[in-house]
C-alpha angles and dihedrals in degrees: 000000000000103000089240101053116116121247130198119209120188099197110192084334089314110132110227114177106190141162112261082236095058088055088046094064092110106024096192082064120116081230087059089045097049095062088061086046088252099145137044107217085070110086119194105214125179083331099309122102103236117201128169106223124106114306098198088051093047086054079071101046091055096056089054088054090052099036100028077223136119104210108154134190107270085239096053111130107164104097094147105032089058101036085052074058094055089048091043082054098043079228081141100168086060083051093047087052098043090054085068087068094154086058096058097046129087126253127220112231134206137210129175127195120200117187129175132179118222108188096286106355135070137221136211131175112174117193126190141197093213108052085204089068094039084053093046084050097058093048086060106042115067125179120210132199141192148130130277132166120228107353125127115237090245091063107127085209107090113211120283091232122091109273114220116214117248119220112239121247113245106191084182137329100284098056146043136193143204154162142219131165121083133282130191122254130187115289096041089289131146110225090210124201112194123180142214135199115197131256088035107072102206122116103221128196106175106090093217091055088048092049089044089051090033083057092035096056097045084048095060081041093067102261119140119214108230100171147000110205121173102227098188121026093178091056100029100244122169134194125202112180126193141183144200142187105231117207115222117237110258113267110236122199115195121250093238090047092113118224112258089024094125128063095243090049091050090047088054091045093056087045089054095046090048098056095045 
């Protein structure tokens, strides 16, 4: 069969068109065999390959043949059941995949803002269940810092002078903290700390507006806030706490990559032989 011809699969009475060359991926598959009539569970009815396995689960199996990914629905709870199909199927590399399950399901993250006010200053310590997104964090977020005379800490005119950027302090990898709001220096000056969250290119110095922009942005980011607790009363201390289901990247497996290669494939292999 020419590798663009068109094939019709009817799956458990689901209805699946494909190219010849989607089902020869793996060419050691029992989907590769059944378009050279090699193998007997495939029916050919009125021009269509009948086969009575589960139709829903094979929907999945396709993507895998057109994407050589395994990216599955965040609901998805059927690990065994679809990887029995792959095996049905000898389509070893998407077994081998499926057996990582806790690879393949989403985690739940957590991220935690705590934000306290100290006469005019401000004070933010952010801590994260996934070190990547405290480290995007910190690439957004950028703390300034210079000198002005007479102003009050809630002046929506920075300082006139240059403001040098601060580092953030990054007590581990799973946390950052920061400052804004105005302090006196020698000579009657503010030693002023504004900060600013990328996208948004203000440079804010009223803690309120920053928490505000700090929410807003894990908001867009696709946080969800789930409580608000005041942890010190005394000193003014609260707690936001969001969370957020993270997809897993979707697992690839290379086109060359022979069924059976690895030694949990082979070991699959040898379970399916043995129960036929």
């Amino acid at each position: 069969m020419s590798n663009r011809e068109v094939v019709v699969l009817s799956v458990g009475g689901v209805r699946f068109v494909t190219w010849a060359s989607t089902l020869q991926q793996f060419p050691e598959s029992r989907l590769a065999r059944m378009l050279n009539d090699g193998d007997r569970e495939f029916k050919l009815v009125n021009g269509e390959f009948f086969v009575d396995r589960d139709g829903t689960l094979f929907s999945y199996i396709m993507d895998f043949l057109r994407t050589l990914q395994v990216s599955l629905p965040p609901d998805f709870s059927d690990y065994q059941r679809l990887q029995r199909e792959a095996e049905f199927y000898e389509l070893y590399p998407l077994a081998d995949l499926l057996s990582q399950e806790h690879l393949l399901k989403p985690r739940l993250e957590i991220l935690e803002v705590r934000f306290s006010l100290h006469k005019m200053q401000a004070f933010f310590r952010i801590f994260g269940s996934c070190s990547t997104t405290v480290e995007t964090l910190a690439e957004q977020i950028t703390v300034f810092t210079g000198q002005q005379s007479g102003q009050s800490w809630n002046s929506p005119f920075p300082s006139q002078k240059p403001l040098v950027p601060l580092p953030l302090e990054r007590p581990s990898h799973h946390d950052l903290v920061f400052q804004c709001g105005t302090d006196y220096s020698a000579g009657n000056r503010f030693v002023a700390r504004y900060v600013s969250i990328k996208p948004d290119n203000r440079k804010l110095i009223n803690g309120t507006n920053v928490l505000g922009l700090l929410l807003d942005t894990l908001l867009k980011d696709g946080f969800r806030l789930i409580s608000t607790r005041t942890v010190s009363s005394e000193e003014k201390v609260e707690c936001y706490s969001f969370e957020r289901v993270k997809r897993p990247a979707g697992l690839n497996v290379t086109v060359n990559q022979a069924p059976g290669s690895s030694r949990i494939a082979q070991a699959k292999r040898s379970q399916v032989l043995k129960g036929k």
